[in-house]
Coordinates of N, CA and C in Angstrom, one line a residue:
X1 N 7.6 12.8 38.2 CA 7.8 11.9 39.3 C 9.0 11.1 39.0
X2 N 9.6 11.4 40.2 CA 11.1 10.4 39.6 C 11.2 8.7 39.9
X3 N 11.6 8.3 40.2 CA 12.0 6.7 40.4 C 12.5 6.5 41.6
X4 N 12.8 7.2 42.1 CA 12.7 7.3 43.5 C 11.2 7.6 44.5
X5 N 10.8 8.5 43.9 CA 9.3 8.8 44.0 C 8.3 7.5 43.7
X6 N 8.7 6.9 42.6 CA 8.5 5.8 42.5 C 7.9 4.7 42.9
X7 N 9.7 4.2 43.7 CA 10.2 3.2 44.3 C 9.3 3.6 46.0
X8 N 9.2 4.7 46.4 CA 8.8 5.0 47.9 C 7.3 4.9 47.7
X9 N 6.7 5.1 46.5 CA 5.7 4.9 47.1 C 5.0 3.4 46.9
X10 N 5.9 2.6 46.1 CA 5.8 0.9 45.9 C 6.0 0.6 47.3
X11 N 6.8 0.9 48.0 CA 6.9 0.5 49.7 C 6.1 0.9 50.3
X12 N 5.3 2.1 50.3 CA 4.4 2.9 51.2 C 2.8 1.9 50.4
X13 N 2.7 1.4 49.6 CA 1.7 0.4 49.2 C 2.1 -0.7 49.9
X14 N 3.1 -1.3 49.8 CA 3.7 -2.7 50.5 C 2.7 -2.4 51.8
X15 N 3.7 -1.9 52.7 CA 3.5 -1.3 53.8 C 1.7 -1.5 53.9
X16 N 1.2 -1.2 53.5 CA -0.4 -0.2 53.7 C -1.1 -1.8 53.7
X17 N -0.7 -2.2 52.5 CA -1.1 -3.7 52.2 C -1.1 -4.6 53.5
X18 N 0.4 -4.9 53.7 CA 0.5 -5.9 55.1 C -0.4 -5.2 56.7
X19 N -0.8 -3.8 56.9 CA -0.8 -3.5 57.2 C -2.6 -3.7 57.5
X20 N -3.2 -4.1 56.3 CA -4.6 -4.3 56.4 C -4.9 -3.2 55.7
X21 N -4.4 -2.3 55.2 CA -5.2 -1.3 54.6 C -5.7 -1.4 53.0
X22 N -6.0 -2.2 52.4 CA -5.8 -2.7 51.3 C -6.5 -2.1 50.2
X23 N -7.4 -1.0 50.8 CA -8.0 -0.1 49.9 C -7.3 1.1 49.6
X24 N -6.5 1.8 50.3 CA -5.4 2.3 50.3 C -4.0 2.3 49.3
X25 N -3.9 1.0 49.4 CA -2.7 -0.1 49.0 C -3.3 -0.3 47.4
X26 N -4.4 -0.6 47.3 CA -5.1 -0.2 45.8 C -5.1 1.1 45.2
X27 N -5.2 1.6 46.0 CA -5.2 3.5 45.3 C -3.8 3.6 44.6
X28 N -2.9 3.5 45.6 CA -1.6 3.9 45.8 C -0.8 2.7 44.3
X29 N -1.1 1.7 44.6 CA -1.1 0.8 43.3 C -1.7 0.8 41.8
X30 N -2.7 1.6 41.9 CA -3.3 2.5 40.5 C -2.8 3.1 40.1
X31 N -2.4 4.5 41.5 CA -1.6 5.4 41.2 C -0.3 5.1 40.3
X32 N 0.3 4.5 41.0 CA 1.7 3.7 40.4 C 1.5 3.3 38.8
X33 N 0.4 2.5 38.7 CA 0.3 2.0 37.3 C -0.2 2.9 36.5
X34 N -0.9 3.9 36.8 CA -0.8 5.2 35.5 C 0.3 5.8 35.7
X35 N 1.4 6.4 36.7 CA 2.6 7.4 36.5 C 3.4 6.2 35.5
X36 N 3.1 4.8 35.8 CA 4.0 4.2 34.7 C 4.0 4.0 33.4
X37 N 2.3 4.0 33.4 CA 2.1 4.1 31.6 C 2.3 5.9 30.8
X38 N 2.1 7.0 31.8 CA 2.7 8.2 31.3 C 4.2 8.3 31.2
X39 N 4.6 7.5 32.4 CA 6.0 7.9 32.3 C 6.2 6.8 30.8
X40 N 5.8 5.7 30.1 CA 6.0 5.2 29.3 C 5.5 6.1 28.4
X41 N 4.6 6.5 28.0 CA 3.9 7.4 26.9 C 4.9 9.0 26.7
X42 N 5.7 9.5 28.1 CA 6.4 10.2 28.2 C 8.0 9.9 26.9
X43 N 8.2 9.2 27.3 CA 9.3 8.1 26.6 C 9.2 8.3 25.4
X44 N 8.3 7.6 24.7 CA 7.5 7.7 23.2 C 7.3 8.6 22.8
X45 N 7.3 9.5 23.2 CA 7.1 11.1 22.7 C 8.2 11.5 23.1
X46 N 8.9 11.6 23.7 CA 10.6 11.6 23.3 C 11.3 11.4 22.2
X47 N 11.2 10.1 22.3 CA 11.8 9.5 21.0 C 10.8 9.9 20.0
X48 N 9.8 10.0 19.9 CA 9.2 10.7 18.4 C 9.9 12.3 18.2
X49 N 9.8 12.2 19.7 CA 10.6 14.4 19.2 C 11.7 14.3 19.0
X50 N 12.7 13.4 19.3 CA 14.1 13.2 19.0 C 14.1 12.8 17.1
X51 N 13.4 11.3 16.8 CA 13.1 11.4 15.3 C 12.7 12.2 14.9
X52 N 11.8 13.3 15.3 CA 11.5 14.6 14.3 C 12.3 15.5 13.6
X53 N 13.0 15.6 15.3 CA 14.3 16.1 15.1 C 15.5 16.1 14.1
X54 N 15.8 14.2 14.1 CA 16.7 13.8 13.1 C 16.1 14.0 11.8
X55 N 14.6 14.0 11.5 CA 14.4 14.3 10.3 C 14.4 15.6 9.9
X56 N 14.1 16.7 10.9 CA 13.9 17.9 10.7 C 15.6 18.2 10.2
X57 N 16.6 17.7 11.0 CA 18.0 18.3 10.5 C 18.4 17.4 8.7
X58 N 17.9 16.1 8.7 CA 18.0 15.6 7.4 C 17.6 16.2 6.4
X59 N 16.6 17.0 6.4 CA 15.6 17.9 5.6 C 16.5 19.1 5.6
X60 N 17.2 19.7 6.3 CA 18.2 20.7 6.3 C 18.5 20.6 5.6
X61 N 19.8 19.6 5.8 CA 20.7 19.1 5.0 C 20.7 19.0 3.7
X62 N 19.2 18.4 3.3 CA 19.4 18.2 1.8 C 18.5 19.3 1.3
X63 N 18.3 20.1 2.0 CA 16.9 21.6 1.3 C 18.7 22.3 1.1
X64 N 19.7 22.3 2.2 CA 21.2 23.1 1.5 C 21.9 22.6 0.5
X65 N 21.8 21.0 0.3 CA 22.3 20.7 -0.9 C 21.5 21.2 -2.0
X66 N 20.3 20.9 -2.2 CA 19.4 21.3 -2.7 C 19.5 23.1 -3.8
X67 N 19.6 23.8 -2.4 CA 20.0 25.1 -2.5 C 21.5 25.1 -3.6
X68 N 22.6 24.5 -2.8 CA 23.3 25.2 -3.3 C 23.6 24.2 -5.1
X69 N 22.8 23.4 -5.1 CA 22.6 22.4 -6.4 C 22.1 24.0 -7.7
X70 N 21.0 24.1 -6.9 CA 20.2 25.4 -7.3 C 21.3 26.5 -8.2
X71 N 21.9 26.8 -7.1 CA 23.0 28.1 -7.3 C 23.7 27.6 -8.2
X72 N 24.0 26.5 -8.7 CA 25.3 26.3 -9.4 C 24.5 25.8 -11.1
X73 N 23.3 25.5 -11.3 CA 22.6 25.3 -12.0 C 21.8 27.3 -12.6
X74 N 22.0 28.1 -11.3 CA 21.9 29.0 -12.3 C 22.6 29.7 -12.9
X75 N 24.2 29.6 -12.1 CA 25.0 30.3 -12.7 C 25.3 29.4 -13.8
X76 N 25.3 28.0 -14.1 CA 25.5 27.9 -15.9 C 24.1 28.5 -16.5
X77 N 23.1 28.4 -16.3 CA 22.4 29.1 -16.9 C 22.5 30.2 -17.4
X78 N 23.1 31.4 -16.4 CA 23.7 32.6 -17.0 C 24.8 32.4 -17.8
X79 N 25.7 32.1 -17.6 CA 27.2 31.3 -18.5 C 26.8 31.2 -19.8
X80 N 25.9 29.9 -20.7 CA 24.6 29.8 -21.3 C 24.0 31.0 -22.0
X81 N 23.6 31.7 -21.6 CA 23.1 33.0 -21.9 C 24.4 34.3 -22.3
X82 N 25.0 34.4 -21.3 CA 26.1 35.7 -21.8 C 26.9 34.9 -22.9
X83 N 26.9 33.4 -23.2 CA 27.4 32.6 -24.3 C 26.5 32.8 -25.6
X84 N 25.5 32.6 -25.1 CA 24.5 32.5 -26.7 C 24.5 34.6 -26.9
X85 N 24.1 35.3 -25.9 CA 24.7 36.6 -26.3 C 25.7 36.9 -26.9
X86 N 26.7 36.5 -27.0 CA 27.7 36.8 -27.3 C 28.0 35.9 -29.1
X87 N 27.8 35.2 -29.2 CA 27.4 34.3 -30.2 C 26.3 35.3 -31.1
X88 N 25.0 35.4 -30.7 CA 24.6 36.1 -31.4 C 24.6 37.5 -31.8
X89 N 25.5 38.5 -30.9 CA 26.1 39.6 -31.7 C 27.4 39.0 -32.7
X90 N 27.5 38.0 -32.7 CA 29.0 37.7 -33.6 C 28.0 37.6 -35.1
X91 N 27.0 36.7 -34.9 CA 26.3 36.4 -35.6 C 25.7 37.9 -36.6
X92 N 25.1 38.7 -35.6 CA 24.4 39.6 -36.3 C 25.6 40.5 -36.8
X93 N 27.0 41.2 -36.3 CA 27.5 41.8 -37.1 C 27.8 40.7 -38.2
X94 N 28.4 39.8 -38.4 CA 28.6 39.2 -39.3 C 27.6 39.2 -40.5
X95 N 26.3 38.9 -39.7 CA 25.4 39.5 -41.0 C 25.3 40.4 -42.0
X96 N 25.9 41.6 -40.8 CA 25.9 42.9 -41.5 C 26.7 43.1 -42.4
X97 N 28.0 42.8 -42.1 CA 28.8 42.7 -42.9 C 28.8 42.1 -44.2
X98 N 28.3 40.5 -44.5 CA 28.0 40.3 -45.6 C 26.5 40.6 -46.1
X99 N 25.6 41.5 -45.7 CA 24.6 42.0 -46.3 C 25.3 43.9 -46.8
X100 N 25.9 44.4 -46.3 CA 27.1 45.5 -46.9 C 27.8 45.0 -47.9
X101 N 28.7 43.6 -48.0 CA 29.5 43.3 -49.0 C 28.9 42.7 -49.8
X102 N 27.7 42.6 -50.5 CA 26.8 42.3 -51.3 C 26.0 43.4 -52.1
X103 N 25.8 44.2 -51.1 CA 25.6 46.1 -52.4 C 26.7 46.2 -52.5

C-alpha cells in the first residue's frame, strides 16, 4: 500500500466520521493503524536485510584477505621446505664424503 493509498483512505475515514458513520470510520482507522505498524515493521526488516548485507560483504572481504593471507603463508612454507631439502642433501652428501675420507 502506498502513501497515497494511505493518505485516501485517512480522508475516506474523515469523510465517514463527519458523516455519522463512525463505525466505519473505526474500521477504516484500524485498518490504517495496522498498514502503519507493517509498513513500519516493513522498514526494519529492511534495514536488518541491508545490515546483513553490509556484514555478509564485510565477511567477504576479510574471508579474501584471509584467503589470500593463506596463499602467501603457504608458499613460504614450501620456500621453507625446498630450503631445508636442499640443505639437507648438502648435508647428507657432505656426510658422505667425509665418512669415504675417513676409510
Amino acid at each position: 500500500m502506498t502513501d497515497d493509498d494511505i493518505a485516501m483512505l485517512r480522508d475516506h475515514a474523515n469523510r465517514l466520521s463527519v458523516l455519522g458513520s463512525p463505525f466505519v470510520a473505526a474500521a477504516i482507522a484500524a485498518l490504517l493503524a495496522e498498514v502503519g505498524h507493517w509498513k513500519s515493521e516493513a522498514k526494519s526488516w529492511e534495514k536488518q536485510a541491508s545490515d546483513r548485507t553490509d556484514d555478509a560483504l564485510r565477511f567477504a572481504a576479510e574471508r579474501d584477505v584471509l584467503a589470500r593471507n593463506a596463499a602467501y603463508w603457504k608458499e613460504e612454507a614450501r620456500r621453507y621446505c625446498e630450503n631445508a631439502d636442499f640443505w639437507r642433501s648438502k648435508f647428507e652428501v657432505a656426510a658422505m664424503k667425509g665418512a669415504s675420507n675417513e676409510s
